[in-house]
mmCIF file of C-alpha atoms in Angstrom:
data_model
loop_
_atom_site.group_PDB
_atom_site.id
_atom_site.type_symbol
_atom_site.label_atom_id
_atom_site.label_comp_id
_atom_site.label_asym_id
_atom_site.label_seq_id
_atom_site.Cartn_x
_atom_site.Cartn_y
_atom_site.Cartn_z
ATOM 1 C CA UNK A 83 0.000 0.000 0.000
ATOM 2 C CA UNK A 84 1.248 3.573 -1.079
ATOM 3 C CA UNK A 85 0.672 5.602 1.853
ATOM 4 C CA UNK A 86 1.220 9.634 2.624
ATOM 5 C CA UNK A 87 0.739 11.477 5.386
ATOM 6 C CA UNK A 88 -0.004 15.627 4.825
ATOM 7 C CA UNK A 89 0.960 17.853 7.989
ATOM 8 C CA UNK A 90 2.116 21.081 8.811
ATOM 9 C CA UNK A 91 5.334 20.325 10.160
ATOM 10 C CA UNK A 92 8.244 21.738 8.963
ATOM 11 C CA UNK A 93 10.179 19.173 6.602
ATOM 12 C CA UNK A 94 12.670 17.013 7.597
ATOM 13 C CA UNK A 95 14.607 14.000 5.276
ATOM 14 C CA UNK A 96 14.095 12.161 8.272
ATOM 15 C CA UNK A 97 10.180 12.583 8.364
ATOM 16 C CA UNK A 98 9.154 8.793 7.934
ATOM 17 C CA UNK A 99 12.250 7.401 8.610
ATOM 18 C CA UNK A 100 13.290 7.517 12.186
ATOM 19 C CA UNK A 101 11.198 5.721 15.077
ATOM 20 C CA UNK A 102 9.374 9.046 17.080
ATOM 21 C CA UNK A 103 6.122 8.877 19.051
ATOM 22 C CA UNK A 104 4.422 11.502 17.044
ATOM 23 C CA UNK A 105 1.862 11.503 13.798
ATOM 24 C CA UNK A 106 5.186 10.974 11.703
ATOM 25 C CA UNK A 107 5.427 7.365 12.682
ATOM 26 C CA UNK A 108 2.356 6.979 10.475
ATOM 27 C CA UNK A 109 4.437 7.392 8.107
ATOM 28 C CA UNK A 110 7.552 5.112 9.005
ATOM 29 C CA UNK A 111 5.326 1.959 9.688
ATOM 30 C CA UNK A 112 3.562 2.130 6.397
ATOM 31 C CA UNK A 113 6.402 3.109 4.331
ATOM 32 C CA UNK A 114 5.046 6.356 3.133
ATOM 33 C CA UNK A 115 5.936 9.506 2.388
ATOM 34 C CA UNK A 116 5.358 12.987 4.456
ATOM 35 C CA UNK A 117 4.704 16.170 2.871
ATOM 36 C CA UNK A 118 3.845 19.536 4.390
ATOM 37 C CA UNK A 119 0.446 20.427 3.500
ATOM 38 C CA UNK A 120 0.707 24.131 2.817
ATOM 39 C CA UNK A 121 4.169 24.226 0.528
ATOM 40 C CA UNK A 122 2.721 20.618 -1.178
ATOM 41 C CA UNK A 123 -0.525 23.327 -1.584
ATOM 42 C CA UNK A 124 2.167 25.944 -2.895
ATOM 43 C CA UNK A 125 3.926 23.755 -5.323
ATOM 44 C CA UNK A 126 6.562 23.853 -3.227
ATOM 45 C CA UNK A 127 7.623 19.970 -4.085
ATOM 46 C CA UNK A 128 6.913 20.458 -7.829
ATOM 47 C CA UNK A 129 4.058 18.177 -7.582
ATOM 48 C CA UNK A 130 0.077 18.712 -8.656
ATOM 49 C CA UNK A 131 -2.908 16.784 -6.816
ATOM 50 C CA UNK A 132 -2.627 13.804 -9.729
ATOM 51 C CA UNK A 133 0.195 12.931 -7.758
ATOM 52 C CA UNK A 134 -2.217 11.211 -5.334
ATOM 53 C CA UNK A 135 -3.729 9.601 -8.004
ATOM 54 C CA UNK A 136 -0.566 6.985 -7.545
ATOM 55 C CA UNK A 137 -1.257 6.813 -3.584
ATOM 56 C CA UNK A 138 -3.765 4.289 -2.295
ATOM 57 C CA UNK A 139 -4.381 6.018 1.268
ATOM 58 C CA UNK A 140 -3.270 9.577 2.567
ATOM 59 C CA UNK A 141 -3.720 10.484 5.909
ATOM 60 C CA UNK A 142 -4.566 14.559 6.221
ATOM 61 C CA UNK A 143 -3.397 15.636 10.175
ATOM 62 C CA UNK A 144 -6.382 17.869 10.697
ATOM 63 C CA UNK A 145 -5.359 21.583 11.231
ATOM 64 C CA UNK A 146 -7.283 24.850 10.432
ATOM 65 C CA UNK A 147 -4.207 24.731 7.911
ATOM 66 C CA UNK A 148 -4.928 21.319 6.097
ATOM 67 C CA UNK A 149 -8.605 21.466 6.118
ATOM 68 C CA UNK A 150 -8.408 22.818 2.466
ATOM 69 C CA UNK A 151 -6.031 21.087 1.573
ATOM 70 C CA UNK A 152 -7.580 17.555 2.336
ATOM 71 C CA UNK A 153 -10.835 18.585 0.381
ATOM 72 C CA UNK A 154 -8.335 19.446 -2.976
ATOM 73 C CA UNK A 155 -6.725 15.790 -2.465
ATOM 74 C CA UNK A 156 -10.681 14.328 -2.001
ATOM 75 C CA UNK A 157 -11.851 16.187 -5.067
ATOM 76 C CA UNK A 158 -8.811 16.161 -7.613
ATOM 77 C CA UNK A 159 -7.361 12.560 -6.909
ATOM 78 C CA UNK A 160 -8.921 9.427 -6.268
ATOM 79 C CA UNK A 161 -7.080 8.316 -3.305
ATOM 80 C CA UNK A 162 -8.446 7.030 -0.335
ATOM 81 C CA UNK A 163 -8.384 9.376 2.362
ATOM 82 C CA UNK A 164 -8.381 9.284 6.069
ATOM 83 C CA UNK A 165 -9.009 12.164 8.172
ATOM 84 C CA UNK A 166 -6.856 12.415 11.115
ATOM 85 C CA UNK A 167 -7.229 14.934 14.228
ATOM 86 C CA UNK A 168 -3.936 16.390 15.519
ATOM 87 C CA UNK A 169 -5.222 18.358 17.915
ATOM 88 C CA UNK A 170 -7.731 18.296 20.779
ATOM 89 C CA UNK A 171 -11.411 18.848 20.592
ATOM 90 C CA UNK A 172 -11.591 22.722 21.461
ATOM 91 C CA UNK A 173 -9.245 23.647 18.503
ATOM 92 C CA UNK A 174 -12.106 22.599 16.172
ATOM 93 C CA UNK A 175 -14.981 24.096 18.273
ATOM 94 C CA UNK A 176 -13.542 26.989 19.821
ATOM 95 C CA UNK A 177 -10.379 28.438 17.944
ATOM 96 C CA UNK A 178 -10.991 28.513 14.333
ATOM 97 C CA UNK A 179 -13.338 30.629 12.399
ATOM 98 C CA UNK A 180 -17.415 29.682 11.232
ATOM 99 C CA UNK A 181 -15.844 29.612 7.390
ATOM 100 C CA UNK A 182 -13.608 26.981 8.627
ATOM 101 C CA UNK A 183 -15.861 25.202 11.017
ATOM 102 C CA UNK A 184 -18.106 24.939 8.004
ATOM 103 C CA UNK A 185 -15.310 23.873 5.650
ATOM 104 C CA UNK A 186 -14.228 21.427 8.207
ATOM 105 C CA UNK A 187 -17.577 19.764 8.164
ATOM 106 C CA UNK A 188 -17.649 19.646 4.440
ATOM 107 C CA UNK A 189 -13.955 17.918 4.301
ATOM 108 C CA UNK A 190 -15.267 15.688 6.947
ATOM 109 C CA UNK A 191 -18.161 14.503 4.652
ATOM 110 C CA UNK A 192 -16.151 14.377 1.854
ATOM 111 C CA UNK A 193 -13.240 11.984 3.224
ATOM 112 C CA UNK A 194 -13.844 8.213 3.654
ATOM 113 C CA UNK A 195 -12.971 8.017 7.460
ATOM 114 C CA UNK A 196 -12.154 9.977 10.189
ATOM 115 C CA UNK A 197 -9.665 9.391 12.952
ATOM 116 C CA UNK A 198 -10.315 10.620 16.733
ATOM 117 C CA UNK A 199 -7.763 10.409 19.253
ATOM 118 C CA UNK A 200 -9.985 9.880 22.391
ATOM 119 C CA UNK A 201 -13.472 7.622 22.477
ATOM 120 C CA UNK A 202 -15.433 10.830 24.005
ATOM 121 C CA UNK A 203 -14.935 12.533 20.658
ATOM 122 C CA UNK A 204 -16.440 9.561 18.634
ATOM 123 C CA UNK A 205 -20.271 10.816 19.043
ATOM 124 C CA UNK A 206 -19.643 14.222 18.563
ATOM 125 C CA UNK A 207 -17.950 13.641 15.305
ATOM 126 C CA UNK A 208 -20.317 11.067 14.664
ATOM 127 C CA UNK A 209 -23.293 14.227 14.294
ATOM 128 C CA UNK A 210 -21.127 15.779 12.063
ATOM 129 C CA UNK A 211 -20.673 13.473 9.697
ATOM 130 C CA UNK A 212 -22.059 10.157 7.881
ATOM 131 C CA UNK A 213 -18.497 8.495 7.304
ATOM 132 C CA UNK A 214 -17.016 6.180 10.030
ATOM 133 C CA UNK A 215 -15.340 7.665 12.793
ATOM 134 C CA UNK A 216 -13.250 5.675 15.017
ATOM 135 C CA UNK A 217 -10.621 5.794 17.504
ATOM 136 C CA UNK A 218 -7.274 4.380 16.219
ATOM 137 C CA UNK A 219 -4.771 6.688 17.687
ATOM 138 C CA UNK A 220 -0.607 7.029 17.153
ATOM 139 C CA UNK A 221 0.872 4.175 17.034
ATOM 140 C CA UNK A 222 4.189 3.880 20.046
ATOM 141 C CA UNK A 223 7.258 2.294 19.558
ATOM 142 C CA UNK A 224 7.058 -0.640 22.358
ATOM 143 C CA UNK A 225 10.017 -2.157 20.378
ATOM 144 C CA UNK A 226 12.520 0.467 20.161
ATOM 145 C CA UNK A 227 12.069 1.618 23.793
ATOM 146 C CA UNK A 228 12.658 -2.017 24.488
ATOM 147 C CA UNK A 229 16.092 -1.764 23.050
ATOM 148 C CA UNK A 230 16.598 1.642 24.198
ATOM 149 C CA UNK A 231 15.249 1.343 28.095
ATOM 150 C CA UNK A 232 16.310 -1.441 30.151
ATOM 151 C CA UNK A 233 14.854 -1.624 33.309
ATOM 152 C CA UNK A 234 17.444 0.733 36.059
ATOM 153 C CA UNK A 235 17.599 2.501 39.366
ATOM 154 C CA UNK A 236 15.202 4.962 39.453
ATOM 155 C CA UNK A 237 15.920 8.676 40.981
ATOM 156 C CA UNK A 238 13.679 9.882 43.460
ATOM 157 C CA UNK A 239 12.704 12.886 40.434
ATOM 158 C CA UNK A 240 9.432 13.276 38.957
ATOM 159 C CA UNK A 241 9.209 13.678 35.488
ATOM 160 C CA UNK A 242 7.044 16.841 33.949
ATOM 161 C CA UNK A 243 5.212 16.036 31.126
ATOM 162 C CA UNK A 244 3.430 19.488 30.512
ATOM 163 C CA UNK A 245 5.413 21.547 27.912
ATOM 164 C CA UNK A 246 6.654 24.254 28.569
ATOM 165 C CA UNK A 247 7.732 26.103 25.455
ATOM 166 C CA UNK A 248 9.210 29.451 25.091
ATOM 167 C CA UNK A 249 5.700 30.501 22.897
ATOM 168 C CA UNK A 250 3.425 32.273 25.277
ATOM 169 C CA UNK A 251 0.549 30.104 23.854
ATOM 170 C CA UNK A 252 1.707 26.951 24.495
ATOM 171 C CA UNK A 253 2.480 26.228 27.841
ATOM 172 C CA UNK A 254 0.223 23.452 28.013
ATOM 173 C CA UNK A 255 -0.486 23.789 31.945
ATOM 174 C CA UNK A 256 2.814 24.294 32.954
ATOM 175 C CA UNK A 257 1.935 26.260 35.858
ATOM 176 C CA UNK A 258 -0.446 23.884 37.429
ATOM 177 C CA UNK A 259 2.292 21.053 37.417
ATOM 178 C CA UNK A 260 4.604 23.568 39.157
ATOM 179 C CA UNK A 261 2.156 24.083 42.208
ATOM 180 C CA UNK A 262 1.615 20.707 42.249
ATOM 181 C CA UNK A 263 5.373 20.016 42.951
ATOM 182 C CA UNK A 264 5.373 22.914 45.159
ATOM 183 C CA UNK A 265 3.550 20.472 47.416
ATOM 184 C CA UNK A 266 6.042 18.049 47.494
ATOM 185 C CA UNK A 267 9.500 17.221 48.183
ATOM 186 C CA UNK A 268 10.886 15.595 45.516
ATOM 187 C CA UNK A 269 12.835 17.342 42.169
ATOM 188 C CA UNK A 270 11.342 17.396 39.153
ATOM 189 C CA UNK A 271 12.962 17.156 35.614
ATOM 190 C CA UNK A 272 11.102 18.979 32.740
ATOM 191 C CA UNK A 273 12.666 18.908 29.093
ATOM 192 C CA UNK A 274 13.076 22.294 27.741
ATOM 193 C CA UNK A 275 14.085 23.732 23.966
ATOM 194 C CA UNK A 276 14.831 27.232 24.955
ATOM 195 C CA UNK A 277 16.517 29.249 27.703
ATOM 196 C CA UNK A 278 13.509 31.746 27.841
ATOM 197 C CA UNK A 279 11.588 28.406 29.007
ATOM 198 C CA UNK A 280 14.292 28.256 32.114
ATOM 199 C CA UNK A 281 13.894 31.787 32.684
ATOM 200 C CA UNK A 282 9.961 31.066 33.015
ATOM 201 C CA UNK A 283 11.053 28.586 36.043
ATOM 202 C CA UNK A 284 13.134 30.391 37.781
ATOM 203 C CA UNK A 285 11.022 33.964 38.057
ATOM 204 C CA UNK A 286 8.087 32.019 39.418
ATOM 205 C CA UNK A 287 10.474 30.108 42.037
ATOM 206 C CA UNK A 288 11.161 33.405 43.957
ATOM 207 C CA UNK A 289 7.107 33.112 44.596
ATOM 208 C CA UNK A 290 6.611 29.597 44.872
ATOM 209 C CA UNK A 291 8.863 26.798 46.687
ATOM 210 C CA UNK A 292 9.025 24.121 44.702
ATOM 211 C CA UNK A 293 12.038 21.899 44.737
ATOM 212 C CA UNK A 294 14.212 21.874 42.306
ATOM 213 C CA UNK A 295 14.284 21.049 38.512
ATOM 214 C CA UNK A 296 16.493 19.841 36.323
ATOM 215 C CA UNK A 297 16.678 20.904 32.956
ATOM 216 C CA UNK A 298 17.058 18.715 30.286
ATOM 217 C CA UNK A 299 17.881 19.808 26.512
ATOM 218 C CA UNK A 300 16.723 16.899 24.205
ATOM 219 C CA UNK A 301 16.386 19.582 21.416
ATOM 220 C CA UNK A 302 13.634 17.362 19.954
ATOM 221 C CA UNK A 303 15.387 13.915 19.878
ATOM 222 C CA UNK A 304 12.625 11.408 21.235
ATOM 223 C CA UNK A 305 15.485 8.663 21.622
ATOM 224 C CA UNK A 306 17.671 10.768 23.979
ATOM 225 C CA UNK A 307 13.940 12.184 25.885
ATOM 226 C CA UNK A 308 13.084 8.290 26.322
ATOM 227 C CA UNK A 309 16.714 7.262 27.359
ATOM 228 C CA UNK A 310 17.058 9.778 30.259
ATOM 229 C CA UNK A 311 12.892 9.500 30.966
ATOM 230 C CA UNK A 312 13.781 6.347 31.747
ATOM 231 C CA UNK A 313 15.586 7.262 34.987
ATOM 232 C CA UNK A 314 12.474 9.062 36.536
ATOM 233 C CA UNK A 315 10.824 7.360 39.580
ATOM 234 C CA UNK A 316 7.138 8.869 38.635
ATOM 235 C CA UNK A 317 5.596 11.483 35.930
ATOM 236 C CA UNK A 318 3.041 14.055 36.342
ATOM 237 C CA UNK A 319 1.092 15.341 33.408
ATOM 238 C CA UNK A 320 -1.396 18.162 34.610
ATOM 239 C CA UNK A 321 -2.953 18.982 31.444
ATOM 240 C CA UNK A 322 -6.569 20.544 30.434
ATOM 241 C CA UNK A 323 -6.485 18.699 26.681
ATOM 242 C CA UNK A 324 -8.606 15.856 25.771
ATOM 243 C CA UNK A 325 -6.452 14.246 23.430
ATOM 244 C CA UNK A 326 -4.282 11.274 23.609
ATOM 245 C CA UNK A 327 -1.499 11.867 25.505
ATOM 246 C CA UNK A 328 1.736 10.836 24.531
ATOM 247 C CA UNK A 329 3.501 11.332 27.956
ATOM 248 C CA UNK A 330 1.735 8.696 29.722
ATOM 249 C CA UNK A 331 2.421 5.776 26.871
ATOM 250 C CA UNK A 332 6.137 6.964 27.403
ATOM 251 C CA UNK A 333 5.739 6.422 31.641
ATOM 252 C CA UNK A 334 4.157 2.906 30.963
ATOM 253 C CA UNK A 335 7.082 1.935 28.387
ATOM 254 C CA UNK A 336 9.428 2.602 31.053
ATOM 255 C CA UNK A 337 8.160 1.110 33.748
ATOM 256 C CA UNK A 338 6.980 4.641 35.513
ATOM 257 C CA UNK A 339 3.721 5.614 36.901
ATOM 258 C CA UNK A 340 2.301 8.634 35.752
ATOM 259 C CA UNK A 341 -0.505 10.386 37.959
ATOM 260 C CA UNK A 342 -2.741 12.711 34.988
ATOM 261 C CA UNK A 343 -5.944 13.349 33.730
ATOM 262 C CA UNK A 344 -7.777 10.950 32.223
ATOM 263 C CA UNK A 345 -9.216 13.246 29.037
ATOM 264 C CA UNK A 346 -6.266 12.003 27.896
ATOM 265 C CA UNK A 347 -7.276 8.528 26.302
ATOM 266 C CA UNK A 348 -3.897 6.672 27.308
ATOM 267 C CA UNK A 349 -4.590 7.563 31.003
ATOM 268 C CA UNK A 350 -7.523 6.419 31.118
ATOM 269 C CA UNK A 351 -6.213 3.181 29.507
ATOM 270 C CA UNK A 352 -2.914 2.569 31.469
ATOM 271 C CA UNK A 353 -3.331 4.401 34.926
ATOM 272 C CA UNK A 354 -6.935 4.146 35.777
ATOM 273 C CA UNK A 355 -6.265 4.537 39.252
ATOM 274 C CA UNK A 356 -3.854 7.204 38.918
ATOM 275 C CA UNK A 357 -6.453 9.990 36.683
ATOM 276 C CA UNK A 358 -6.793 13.221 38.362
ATOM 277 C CA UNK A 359 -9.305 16.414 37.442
ATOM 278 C CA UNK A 360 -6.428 18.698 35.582
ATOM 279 C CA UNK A 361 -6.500 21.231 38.266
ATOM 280 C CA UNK A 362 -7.032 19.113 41.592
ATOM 281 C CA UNK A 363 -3.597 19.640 42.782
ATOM 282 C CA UNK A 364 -4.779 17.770 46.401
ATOM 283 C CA UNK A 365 -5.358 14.676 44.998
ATOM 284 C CA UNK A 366 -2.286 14.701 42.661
ATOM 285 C CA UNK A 367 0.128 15.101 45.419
ATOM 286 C CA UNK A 368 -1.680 12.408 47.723
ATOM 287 C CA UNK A 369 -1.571 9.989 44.938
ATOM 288 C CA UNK A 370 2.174 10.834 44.212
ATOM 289 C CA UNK A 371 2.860 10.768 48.030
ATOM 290 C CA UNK A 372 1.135 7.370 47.900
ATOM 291 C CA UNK A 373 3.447 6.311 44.607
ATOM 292 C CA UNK A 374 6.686 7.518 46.455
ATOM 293 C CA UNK A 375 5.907 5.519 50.098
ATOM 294 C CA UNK A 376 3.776 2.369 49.238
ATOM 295 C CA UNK A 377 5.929 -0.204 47.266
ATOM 296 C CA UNK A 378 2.958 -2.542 46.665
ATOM 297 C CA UNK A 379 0.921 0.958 45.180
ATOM 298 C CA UNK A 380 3.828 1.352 42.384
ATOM 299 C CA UNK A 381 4.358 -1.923 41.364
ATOM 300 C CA UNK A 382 0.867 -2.700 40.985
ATOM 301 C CA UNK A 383 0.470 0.684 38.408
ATOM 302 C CA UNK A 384 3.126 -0.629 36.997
ATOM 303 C CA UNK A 385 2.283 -3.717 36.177
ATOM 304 C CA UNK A 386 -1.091 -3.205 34.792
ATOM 305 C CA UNK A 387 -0.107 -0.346 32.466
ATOM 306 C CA UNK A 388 2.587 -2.973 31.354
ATOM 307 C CA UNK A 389 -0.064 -5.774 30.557
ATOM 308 C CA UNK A 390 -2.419 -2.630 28.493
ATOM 309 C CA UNK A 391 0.848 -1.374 26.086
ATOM 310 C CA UNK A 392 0.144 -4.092 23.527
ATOM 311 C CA UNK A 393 -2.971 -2.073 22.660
ATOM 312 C CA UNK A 394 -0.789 0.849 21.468
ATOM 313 C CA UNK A 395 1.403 -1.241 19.186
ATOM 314 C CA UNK A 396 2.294 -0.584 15.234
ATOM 315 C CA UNK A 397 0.373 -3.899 14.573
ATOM 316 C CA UNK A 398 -2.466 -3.003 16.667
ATOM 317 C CA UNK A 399 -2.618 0.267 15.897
ATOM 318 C CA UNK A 400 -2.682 -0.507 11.991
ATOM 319 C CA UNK A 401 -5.216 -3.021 12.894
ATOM 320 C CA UNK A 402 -7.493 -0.580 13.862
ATOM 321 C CA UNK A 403 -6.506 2.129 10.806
ATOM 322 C CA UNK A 404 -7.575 -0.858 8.697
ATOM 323 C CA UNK A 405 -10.482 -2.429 10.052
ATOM 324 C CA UNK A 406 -12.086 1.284 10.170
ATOM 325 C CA UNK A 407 -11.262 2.374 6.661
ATOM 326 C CA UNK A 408 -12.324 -1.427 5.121
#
């Protein structure tokens, strides 16, 4: 099968090649191709819409950016394609204009599936449109964290999964997992891109006492985050989004609890016991206290996220791309 996945991420000659835990890996497990949506729009890869004609299934990463897009590929190819939504729930409802809204309903009829990345967005969708909608998901790379991650000593640090970003926009709830560590006594490590992002830290410490944090420049490479994730004793993920949520998938593949919300879907699927309300900092502290002191408590998280990760496989995860599209 000729696949292709259409984004707005910058490119890279590595999109599609390298193992990530991102929409990309669409890409690498079907052996397709990634282009960026707008400049493939632009002509910016020399190529018309025909070129789809020679691609049996593209998956379209819905943005307010793509939703053209996907209904030119739809109209002027005869590909099969599969809607896919990269973002949460609000950015479709709340933060893009009617004109939009209304062209995203059209591309949504138009398309011959649509892909949701948590089960409470299946019946909305499912009002919007008479096309199957289903949840499939990213797929995660059990394999190559295998290799990567052997089990080691953990450090008594919690991992921060909210990003922090230097872009004023995207802070993702970094502020509520800072007063949640505030509340207890353990460091926290928190991957960071940008100095600014450290800055942000560091003013808000003169208010608030949390512990420490260690900073951690990855500079995007998901191999070296899931390498030195790996140390972590426990994550936290305070974060307002239903979506799927890539951090906790990452804390199960490494043998680490993660304590988050469960609007995201792999929360709800690997730490049932561990889902917290976003903003109830009380409860995210006990249950981390909890983690920290009872043995029995961690090992049994553990354990049961461990016998759930199959579910997030490439095979599985195809399994369900295929079964919805058939």
């Amino acid at each position: 099968m000729k696949f292709c996945l259409l984004n707005m991420e910058l490119y890279h000659p590595d999109h599609g090649k390298v193992v990530q835990n991102n929409i990309n890996t669409w890409a690498t497990i079907m052996g397709g191709t990634v282009y960026n949506a707008l400049l493939f729009d632009q002509g910016g890869y020399g190529l018309d819409y025909d070129y789809f004609n020679e691609i049996d299934l593209v998956m379209v990463a819905l943005r307010q950016e793509t939703i053209e897009v996907g209904i030119k590929v739809k109209e002027r190819s005869k590909a099969k394609v599969v809607v896919f939504l990269d973002a949460p729930i609000d950015h479709f409802t709340t933060h893009i204009t009617r004109n939009l809204q209304a062209k995203m309903v059209k591309l949504l009829n138009t398309v011959d599936a649509v892909v949701v990345l948590h089960d409470n967005n299946i019946p909305f969708f499912k009002t919007l449109t008479s096309k199957p909608v289903g949840l499939v998901g990213l797929p995660f790379p059990l394999k190559r964290v295998g290799e990567l991650c052997p089990p080691v000593q953990k450090r008594e640090e919690i991992e921060l999964g909210s990003t922090i970003k230097s872009v004023p926009n995207q802070n993702r709830n970094a502020l509520v997992n800072l007063a949640a560590l505030s509340k207890i006594e353990l460091p926290g490590v928190v991957d960071i891109q940008d100095p600014v992002e450290m800055e942000y830290i560091l003013s808000i410490r003169k208010y608030v006492p949390f512990p420490q944090i260690k900073f951690r420049f990855s500079n995007s490479e998901w191999d070296r985050f899931i390498t030195q994730a790996n140390y972590s004793l426990l994550g936290l993920h305070l974060d307002s989004r239903y979506s799927w949520g890539k951090f906790p998938i990452a804390c199960a593949a490494v043998r680490m609890p993660c304590v988050a919300p469960p609007s995201f879907y792999t929360q709800k699927v690997l730490f049932p016991g561990l889902c917290v309300a976003h903003h109830d900092i009380e409860r995210a502290v006990t249950l981390i206290k909890k983690l920290v002191s009872d043995a029995k408590f961690y090992e049994e998280a553990v354990s049961y996220a461990q016998s759930q990760l199959d579910f997030f496989s490439y095979e599985e995860t195809k399994k369900r791309l295929f079964n919805l599209i058939s």
